[in-house]
XYZ file of C-alpha atoms in Angstrom:
579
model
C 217.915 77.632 2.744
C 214.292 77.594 3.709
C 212.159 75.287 1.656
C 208.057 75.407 0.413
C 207.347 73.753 3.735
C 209.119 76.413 6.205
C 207.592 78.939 4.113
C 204.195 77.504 4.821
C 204.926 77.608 8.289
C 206.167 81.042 8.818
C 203.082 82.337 6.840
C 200.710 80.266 9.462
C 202.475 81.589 12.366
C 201.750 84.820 10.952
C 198.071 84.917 10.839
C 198.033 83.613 14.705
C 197.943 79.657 13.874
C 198.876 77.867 17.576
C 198.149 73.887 16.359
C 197.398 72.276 13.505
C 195.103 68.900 13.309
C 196.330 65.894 11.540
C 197.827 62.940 10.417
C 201.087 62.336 9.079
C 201.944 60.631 5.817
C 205.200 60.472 3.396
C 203.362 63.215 1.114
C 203.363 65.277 4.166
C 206.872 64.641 5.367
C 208.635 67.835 4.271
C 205.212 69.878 5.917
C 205.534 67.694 9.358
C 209.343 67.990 9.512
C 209.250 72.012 9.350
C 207.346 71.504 12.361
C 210.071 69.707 14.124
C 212.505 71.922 13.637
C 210.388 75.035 14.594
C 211.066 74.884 17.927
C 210.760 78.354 19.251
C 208.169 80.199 21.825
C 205.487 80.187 19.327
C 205.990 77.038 17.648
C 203.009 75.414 15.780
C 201.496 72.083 17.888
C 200.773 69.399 16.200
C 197.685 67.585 17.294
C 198.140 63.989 16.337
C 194.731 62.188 15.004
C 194.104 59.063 14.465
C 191.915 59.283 11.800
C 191.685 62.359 9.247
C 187.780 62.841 9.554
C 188.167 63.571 13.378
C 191.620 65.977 12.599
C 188.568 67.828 10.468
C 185.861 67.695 12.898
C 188.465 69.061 15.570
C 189.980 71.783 13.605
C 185.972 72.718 12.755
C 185.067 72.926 16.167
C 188.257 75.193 17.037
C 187.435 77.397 14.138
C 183.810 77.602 15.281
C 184.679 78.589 19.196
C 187.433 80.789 18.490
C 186.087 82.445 15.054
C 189.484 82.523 14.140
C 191.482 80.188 11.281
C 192.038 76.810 12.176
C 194.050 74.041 10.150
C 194.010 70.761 9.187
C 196.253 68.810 7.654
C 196.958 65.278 5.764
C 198.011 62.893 3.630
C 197.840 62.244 -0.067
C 195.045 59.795 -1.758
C 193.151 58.048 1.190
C 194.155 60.849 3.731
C 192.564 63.373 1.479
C 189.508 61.115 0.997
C 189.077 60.793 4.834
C 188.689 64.426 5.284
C 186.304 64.647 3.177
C 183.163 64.253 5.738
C 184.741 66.490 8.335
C 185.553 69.238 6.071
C 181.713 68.949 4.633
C 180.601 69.505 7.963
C 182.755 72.746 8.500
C 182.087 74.287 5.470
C 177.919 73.884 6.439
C 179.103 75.510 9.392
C 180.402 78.477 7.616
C 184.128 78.083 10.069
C 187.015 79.468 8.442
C 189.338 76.558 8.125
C 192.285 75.960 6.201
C 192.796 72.136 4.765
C 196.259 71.108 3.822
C 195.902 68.468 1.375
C 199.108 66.793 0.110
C 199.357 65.228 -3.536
C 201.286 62.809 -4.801
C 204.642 63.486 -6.585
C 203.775 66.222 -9.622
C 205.866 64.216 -11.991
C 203.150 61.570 -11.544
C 200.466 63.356 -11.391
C 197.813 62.015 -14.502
C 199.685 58.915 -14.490
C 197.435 56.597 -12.055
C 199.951 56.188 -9.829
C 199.879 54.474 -6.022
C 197.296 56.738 -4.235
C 196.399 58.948 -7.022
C 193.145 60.990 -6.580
C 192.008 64.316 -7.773
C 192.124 66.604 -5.168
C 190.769 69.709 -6.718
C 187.557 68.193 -8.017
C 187.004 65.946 -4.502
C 187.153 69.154 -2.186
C 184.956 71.669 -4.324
C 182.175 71.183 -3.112
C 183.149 71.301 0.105
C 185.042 74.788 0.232
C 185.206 78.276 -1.476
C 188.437 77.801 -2.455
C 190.564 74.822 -3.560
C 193.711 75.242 -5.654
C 196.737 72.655 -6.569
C 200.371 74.566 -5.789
C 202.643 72.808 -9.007
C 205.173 75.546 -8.539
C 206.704 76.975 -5.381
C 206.197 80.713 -7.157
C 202.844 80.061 -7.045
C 202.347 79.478 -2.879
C 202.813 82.821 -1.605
C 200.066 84.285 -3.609
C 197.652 80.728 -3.619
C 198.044 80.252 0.572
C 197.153 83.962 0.893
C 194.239 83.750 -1.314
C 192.886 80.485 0.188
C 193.719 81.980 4.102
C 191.777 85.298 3.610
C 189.034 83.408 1.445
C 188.484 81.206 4.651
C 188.367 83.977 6.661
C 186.197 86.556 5.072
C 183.941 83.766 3.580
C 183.757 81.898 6.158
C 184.162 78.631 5.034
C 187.032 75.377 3.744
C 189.906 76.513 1.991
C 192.150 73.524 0.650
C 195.551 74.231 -0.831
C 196.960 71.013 -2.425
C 200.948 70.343 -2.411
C 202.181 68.067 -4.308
C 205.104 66.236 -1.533
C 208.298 67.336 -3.389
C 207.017 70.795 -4.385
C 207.297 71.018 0.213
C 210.783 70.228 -0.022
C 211.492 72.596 -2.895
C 213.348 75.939 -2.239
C 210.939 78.658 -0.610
C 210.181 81.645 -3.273
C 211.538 84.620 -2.638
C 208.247 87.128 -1.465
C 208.580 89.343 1.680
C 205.980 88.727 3.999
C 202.383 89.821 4.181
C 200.500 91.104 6.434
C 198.848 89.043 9.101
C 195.496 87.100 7.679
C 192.677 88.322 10.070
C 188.963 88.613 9.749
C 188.619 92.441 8.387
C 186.079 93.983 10.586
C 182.664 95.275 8.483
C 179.147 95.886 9.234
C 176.290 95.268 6.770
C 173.162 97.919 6.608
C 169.882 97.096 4.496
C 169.079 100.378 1.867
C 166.515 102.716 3.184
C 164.061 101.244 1.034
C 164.311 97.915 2.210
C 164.336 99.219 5.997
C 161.199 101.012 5.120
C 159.215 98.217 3.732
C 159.918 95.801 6.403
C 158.513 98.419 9.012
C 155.927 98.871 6.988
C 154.836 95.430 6.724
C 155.827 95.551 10.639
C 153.788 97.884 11.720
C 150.853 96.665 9.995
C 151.014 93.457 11.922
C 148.737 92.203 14.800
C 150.799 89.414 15.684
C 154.485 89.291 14.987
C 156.637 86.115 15.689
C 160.379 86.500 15.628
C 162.750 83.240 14.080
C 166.069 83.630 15.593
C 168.834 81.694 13.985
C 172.960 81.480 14.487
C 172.944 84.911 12.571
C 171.353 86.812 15.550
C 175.208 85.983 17.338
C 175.877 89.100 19.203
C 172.979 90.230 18.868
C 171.176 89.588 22.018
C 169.852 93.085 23.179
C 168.635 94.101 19.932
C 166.710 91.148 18.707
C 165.060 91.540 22.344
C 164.845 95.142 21.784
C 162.646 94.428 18.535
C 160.958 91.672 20.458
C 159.488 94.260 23.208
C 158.817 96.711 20.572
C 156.764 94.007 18.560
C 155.377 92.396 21.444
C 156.666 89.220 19.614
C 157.355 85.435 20.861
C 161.255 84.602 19.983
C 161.507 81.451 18.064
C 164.857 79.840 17.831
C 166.415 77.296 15.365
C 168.577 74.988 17.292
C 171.246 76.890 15.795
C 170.217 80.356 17.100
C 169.615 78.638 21.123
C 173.059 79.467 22.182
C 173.016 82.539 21.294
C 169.354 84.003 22.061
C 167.693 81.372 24.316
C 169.709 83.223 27.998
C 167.560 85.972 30.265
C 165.081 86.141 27.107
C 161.158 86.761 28.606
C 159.851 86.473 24.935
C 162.031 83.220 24.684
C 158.588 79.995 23.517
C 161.236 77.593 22.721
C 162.270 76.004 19.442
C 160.501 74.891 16.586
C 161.397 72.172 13.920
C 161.888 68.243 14.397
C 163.948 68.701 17.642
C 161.480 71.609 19.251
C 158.692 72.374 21.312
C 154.760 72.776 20.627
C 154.606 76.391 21.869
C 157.972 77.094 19.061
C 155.792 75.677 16.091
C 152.489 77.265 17.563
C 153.986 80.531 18.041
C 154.895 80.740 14.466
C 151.839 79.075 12.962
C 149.536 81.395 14.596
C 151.775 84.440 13.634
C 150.405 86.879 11.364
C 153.899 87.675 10.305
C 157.004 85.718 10.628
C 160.592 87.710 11.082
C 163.510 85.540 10.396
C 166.979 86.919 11.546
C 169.606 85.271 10.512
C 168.619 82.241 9.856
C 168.571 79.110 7.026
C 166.508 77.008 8.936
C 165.632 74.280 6.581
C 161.882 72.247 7.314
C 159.614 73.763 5.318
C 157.212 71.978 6.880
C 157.343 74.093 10.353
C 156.861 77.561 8.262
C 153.399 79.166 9.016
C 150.973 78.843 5.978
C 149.498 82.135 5.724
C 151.835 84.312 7.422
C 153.716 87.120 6.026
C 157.498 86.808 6.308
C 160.306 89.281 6.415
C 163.336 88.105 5.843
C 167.070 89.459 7.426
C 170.215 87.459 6.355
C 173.828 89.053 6.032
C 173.916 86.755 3.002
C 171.274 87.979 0.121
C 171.553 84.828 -1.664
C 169.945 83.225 1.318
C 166.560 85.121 1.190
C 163.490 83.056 0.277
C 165.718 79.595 -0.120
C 163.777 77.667 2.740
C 159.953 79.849 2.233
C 158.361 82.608 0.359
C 158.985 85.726 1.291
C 157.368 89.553 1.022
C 160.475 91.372 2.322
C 163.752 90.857 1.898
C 167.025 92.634 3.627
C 170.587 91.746 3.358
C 172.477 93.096 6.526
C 173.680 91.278 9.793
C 170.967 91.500 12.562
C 172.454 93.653 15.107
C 172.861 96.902 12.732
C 169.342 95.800 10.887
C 167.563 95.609 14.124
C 169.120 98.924 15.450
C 168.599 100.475 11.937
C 164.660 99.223 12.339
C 163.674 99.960 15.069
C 163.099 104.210 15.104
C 160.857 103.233 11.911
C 158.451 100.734 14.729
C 155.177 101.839 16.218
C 154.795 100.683 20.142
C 151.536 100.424 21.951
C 151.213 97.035 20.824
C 148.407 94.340 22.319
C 150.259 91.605 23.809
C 147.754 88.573 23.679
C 150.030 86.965 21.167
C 153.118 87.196 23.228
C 150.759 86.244 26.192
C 149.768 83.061 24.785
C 153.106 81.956 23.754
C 154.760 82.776 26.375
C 151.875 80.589 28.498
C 152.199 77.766 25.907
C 155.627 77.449 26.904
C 155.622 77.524 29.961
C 153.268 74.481 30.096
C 155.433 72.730 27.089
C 158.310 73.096 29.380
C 156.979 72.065 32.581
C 155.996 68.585 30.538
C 159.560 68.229 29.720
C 160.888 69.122 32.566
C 158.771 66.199 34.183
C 159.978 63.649 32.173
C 163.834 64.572 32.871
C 163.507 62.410 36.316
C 165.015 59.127 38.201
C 161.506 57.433 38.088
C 164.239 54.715 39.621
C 163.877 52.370 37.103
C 166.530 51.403 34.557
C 167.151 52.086 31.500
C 168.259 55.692 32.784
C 166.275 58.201 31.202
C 168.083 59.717 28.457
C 166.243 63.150 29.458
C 167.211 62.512 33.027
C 170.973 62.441 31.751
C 170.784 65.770 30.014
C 169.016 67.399 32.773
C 171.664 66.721 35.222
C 174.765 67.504 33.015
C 173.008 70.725 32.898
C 172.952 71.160 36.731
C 176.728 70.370 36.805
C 178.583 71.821 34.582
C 180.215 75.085 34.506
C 178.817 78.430 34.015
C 181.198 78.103 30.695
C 181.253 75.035 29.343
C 181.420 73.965 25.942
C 178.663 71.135 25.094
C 179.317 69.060 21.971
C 176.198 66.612 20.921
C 176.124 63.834 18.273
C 173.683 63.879 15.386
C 170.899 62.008 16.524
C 168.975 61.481 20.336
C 171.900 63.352 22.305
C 171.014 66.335 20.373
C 167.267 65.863 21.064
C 168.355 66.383 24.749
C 170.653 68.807 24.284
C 168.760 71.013 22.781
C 165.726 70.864 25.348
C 167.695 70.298 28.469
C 170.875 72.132 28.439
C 170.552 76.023 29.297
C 172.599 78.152 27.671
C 173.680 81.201 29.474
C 175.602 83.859 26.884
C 178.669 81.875 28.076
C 178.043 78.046 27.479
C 178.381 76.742 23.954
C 176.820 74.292 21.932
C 178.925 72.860 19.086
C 177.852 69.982 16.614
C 176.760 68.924 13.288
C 173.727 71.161 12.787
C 173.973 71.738 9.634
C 175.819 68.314 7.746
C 173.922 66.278 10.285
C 177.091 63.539 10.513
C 177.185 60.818 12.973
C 180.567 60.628 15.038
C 180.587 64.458 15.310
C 180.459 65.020 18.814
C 184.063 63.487 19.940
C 186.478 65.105 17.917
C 184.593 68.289 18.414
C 185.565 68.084 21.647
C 188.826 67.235 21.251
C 188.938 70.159 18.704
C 187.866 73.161 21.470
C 189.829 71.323 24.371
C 192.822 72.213 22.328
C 192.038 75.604 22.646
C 192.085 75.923 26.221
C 192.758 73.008 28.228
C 191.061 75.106 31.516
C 187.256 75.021 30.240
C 185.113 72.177 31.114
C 184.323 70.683 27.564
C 181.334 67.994 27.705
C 180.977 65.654 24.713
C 177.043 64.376 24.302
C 177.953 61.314 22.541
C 175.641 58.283 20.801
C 176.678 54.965 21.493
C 176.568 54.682 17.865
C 178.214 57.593 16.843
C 181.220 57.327 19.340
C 181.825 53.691 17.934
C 182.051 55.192 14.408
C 184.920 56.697 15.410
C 186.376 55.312 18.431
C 189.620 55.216 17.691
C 190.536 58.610 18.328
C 189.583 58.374 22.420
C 193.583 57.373 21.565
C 193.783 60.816 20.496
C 192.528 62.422 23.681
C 195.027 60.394 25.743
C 197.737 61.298 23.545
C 197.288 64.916 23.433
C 196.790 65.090 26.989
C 193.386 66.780 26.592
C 190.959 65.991 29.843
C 187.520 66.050 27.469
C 184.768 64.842 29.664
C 182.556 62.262 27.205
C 178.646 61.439 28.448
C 177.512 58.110 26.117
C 173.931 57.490 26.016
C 174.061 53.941 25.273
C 170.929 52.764 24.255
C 172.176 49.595 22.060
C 170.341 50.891 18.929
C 170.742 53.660 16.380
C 168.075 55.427 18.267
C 166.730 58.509 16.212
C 166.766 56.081 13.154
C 164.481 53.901 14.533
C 162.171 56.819 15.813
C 161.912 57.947 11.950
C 161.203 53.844 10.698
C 158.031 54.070 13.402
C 157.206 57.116 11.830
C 157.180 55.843 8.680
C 155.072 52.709 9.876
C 158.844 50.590 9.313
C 159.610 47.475 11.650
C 162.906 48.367 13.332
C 165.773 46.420 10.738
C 169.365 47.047 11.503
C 169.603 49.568 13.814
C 170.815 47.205 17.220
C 174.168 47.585 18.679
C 175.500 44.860 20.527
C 177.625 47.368 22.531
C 180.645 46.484 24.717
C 181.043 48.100 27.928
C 182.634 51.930 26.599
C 183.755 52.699 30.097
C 186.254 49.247 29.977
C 187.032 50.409 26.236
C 187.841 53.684 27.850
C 190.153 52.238 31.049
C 191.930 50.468 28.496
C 193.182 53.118 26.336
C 193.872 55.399 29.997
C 191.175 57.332 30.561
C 188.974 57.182 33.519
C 185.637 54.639 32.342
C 182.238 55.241 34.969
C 179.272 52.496 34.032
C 175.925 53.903 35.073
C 173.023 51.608 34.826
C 170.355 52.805 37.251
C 169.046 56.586 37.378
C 170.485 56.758 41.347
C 174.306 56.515 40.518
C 174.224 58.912 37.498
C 174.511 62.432 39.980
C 177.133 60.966 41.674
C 178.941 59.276 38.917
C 178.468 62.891 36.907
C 180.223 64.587 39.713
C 182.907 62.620 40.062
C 183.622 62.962 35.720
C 183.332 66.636 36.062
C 185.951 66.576 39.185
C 188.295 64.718 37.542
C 191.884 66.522 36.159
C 192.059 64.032 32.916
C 189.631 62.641 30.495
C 186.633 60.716 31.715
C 184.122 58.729 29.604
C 180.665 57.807 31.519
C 179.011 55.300 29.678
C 175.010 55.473 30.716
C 172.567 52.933 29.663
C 169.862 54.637 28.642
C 166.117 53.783 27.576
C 166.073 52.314 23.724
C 162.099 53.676 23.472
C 162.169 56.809 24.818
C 160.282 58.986 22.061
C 161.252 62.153 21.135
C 158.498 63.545 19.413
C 158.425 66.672 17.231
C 156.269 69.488 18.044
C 153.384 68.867 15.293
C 152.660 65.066 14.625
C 151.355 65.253 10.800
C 148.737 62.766 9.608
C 151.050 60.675 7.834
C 153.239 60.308 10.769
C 150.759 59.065 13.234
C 149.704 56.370 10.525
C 152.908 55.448 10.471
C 153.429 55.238 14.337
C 150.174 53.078 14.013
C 150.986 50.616 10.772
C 154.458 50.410 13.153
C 153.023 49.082 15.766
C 151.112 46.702 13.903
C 153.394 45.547 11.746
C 155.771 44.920 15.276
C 153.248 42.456 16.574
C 152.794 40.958 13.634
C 156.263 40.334 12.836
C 156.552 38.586 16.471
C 158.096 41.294 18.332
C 155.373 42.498 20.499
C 157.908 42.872 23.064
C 158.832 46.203 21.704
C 155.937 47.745 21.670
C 155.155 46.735 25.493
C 158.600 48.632 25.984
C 157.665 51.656 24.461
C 154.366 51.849 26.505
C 156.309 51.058 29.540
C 158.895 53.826 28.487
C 156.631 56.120 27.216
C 153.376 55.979 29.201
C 153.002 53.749 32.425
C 156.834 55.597 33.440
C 155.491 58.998 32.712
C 152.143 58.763 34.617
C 153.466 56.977 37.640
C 157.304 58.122 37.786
C-alpha cells in the first residue's frame, strides 16, 4: 500500500513538479525513498545540495524564472534552520515555493528531544502558510492548501512532517485537480481611474517609477509614457522588465542608480509608481505629487505619501487610463532627462575600459559579459559590488534575466541561483555575477554544480575585501575594520572539485578568457581580480555622506594607512582621466 510519502509525491507530480531541491536526512527518509522508487517517464529529480540555504536559493530562483511552483526540501532541526535564509529571500521575492520541512518523530515532539525545533513558529515569518501534518488525514487537505496558497499568493509555503507520519499509510482522498496559478486580472474602480487622470492631466511634468510589477507590461507603461511625455524611472527590480527598446528609458534611481534616475524624479511635478515597493525614502521627490498603482492595496503609501491610490496590475490600469489622458503635452521634461542620461551613461560607459592596468576594472568585467553572452541569458548577481555592475552594465533585452537578492539583500545569493534556473533548462547560458566574498560563504555547493551535471558559467570579482561594506564605512567617515579576504586562488578551488578554473589578472586576458567560459559545454568559474577601490557612488551624495568620505580619509592617514587612500585616487581619479 502507498504510504504519506508516495502520496506526497503523486500530488507534486500533479501540479507539474519536475525536481525538487534538497538535502537528505533520516527525518526525510520515507519522502527521499518514494523518490527512488518512482521511476517512471515523469519521475521527480532530485537535485542534491550540499547545504539547505543554497537547495532554497535554487528552488527560489526556479520559481522566479519559470513562475511556476518550485520545491524544496530537508531535514529535521538543523536542516530546517538552514533554510531559513533562503526561504526569507524567496518569500521577499514573492516566488511561489513549496518548503518541505521534516520534524522529528511526533511521539517526541514537546519532549526536547535530539534536534528538536519548532518548525511552525521558525518559518512564519517567512511564508503565508506554514502548517505541522500530525495525522496522515490531515495531508491531502494541508498540501493542497499550502500548494495553491504559494501559488496564488505568491510566496513560501512550508508543510511540516513529522518522519514516521511519511511512512504511515496514505489517506484515502481521490485526487485533485492540478495546482496552477488561476488566471485573473485586477481593474482600479472608476473613481479611482478618474482621480489619477485627473491629477494626470493637471501635471506639467510627469515622471514614471517602474518597478517588477510593470512585468508584461512593456507597451503600455510606454504607451502612458508617450502620452505623458514622461522620463521612465526604474527600480533595479523593474530593469529587466522595462529598461529594452524604451526612448523614455533615464536610468535607475536609488543607491545602485544613475544621476539622471534621481533627477528625473526630483524635478518631477508628479511621480507615477507602477508596480513598485521600492524602499529609500530618501530618493522620493520632496514636493511632488504621487500616484500610486500596485496589484497589492496594502502596498500603497508604505515607502512615501501618496495623493492617489489604485489597486490593479499595471497592464489593465494603464490600458484602463489612458482614454481618460489629455495629449499635446510639452516635452522639455522628457527632453532634459532623456539628455541627462545620455551624458550619465556616456560617463559610465567610459569607465567600463582596459585602461591596461591591473586590478581589472570591475566595470570593465560587467561590460564585457554583456557583449558576450546570449541574446537569452539568465544573469544572477550577488548582494553587494557585482550587483552595482550588473545593474549599470548588463542590457536587458525582453529576453535576458536578472535574478538575485533584491529584495532580502543576502550575501551568497548569486550561486545557487544559478544552479536553481540551470536546472530548468540545461540549454540557456546562465551567468552567475559572484563576490569573492559571497561565493566563499557558500562554496561548498560548486560540489553541487558538478554533481548535478549543470554547466553554470560563474564570473568572481575578486577584490580581497567585502567591497560594498567598505564603500558604506567611508561613507560613514569609518576606517576600513574587517572587511579583507585573504582569498585563495577560486579558479584552483574550482579545478579541484572538476570544473574548468580561468585566473584573470590583467584587463587584456579577460575577453579572451570570457570567451573561452562562455564556449565551454560544462561549468566554468573565472576568477578576476578586480580593483578593491573602485567607488560606486550613488546618484545624490547627501551632506552627511561626503563628511563621511572626508573624516574617512582622514581618519585613514591618521591611522597609518595612507596607502589606501593613494589607491583610491589612483583607482578613482588619475585611471579615469588618463585611461
Amino acid at each position: 500500500m502507498a504510504n504519506v510519502a508516495d502520496f506526497f509525491i503523486d500530488t507534486l507530480k500533479r501540479a507539474g513538479v519536475t525536481r525538487i531541491w534538497g538535502l537528505p536526512g533520516d527525518s526525510l527518509n520515507a519522502f527521499t525513498d518514494a523518490l527512488r522508487r518512482d521511476s517512471g517517464d515523469d519521475a521527480i529529480r532530485w537535485m542534491h545540495m550540499r547545504h539547505e540555504e543554497a537547495a532554497a536559493f535554487a528552488a527560489g530562483a526556479e520559481a522566479e524564472l519559470t513562475g511556476e511552483l518550485a520545491v524544496v526540501a530537508g531535514s529535521c532541526g538543523p536542516g530546517n534552520l538552514h533554510f531559513i535564509n533562503g526561504l526569507f529571500d524567496a518569500n521577499r521575492n514573492r516566488v511561489p515555493l513549496l518548503a518541505i520541512a521534516s520534524h522529528i518523530p511526533s511521539a517526541e515532539i514537546g519532549s526536547t528531544y535530539f534536534q528538536e525545533t519548532h518548525p511552525q513558529e521558525l518559518f512564519r515569518e517567512c511564508s503565508v502558510y506554514t502548517e505541522l501534518v500530525s495525522d496522515p488525514a490531515q495531508l491531502p487537505w494541508v498540501l493542497e492548501i499550502a500548494m495553491r496558497t504559494a501559488v496564488e499568493k505568491r510566496g513560501v509555503a512550508v508543510v511540516v512532517v513529522p518522519g514516521d507520519v511519511f511512512f504511515a499509510d496514505a489517506p484515502d482522498r481521490r485526487p485533485t485537480a492540478p495546482i496552477r496559478a488561476a488566471g485573473s486580472t485586477v481593474l482600479p474602480s472608476a473613481s479611482a481611474l478618474a482621480a489619477a487622470a485627473t491629477a494626470l492631466n493637471d501635471a506639467k511634468k510627469v515622471t514614471i517609477l517602474a518597478g517588477s510589477g510593470v512585468a508584461g507590461a512593456h507597451d503600455e507603461v510606454l504607451a502612458l509614457a508617450e502620452t505623458l511625455q514622461a522620463p521612465i524611472v526604474h527600480a533595479l527590480r523593474g530593469k529587466e522588465h522595462i529598461e529594452w527598446d524604451n526612448p523614455y528609458d533615464v536610468g535607475m534611481t536609488g543607491l545602485l542608480g544613475f544621476s539622471s534616475g534621481y533627477k528625473a524624479m526630483e524635478s518631477c511635478d508628479t511621480l507615477l509608481m507602477l508596480g513598485t515597493d521600492f524602499p529609500y525614502r530618501q530618493f522620493f521627490p520632496s514636493k511632488a505629487t504621487v500616484i500610486q498603482v500596485d496589484i497589492r492595496g496594502e502596498q500603497l503609501g508604505r515607502r512615501t505619501p501618496i495623493d492617489v491610490g489604485l489597486v490593479g496590475g499595471v497592464k489593465e490600469t494603464a490600458n484602463a487610463l489612458l482614454p481618460l489622458l489629455q495629449g499635446d503635452r510639452s516635452s522639455k521634461h522628457l527632453d532634459d532627462s532623456v539628455a541627462h542620461y545620455r551624458t550619465t551613461r556616456e560617463r559610465l560607459d567610459d569607465l567600463a575600459v582596459d585602461d591596461g592596468k591591473a586590478p581589472v576594472r570591475p566595470e570593465y568585467v560587467a561590460r564585457v559579459l554583456d557583449e558576450l553572452a546570449d541574446q537569452d541569458a539568465v544573469f544572477t548577481a550577488d548582494v553587494g559590488s557585482p550587483v552595482i555592475w550588473a545593474a549599470r552594465y548588463l542590457h536587458m533585452n525582453g529576453k535576458r534575466r536578472l535574478i538575485g537578492s533584491f529584495a532580502h539583500g543576502s550575501m551568497a545569493n548569486a550561486m545557487p541561483q544559478a544552479l536553481g534556473v540551470q536546472g530548468v533548462d540545461r540549454s540557456r547560458q546562465v551567468i552567475a555575477l559572484a563576490g569573492d566574498g559571497g561565493l566563499a560563504m557558500l562554496l561548498g555547493d560548486l560540489l553541487s554544480i558538478r554533481q548535478n551535471d549543470l554547466p553554470v558559467k560563474i564570473v568572481v570579482f575578486n577584490n580581497s575585501s567585502l567591497n560594498f561594506v567598505e564603500l558604506e564605512m567611508k561613507a560613514a567617515g569609518i576606517v576600513n575594520f574587517g572587511t579583507g579576504l585573504d582569498n585563495p586562488s577560486f579558479a584552483a578551488i574550482a579545478e579541484a572539485m572538476g570544473i574548468t578554473g580561468i585566473r584573470v589578472e590583467k584587463g587584456s586576458e579577460l575577453r579572451g578568457a570570457i570567451a573561452q567560459a562562455l564556449a565551454t559545454d560544462g561549468p566554468v568559474l573565472v576568477d578576476v581580480v578586480t580593483a578593491r577601490q573602485e567607488l560606486a557612488m550613488p546618484p545624490s551624495i547627501t551632506l552627511a555622506q561626503a563628511k563621511g568620505f572626508s573624516l574617512w580619509a582622514l581618519r585613514t592617514v591618521l591611522s597609518g594607512r595612507g596607502d589606501e587612500l593613494i589607491d583610491l585616487a589612483d583607482t578613482n581619479v588619475w585611471r579615469r582621466l588618463f585611461h
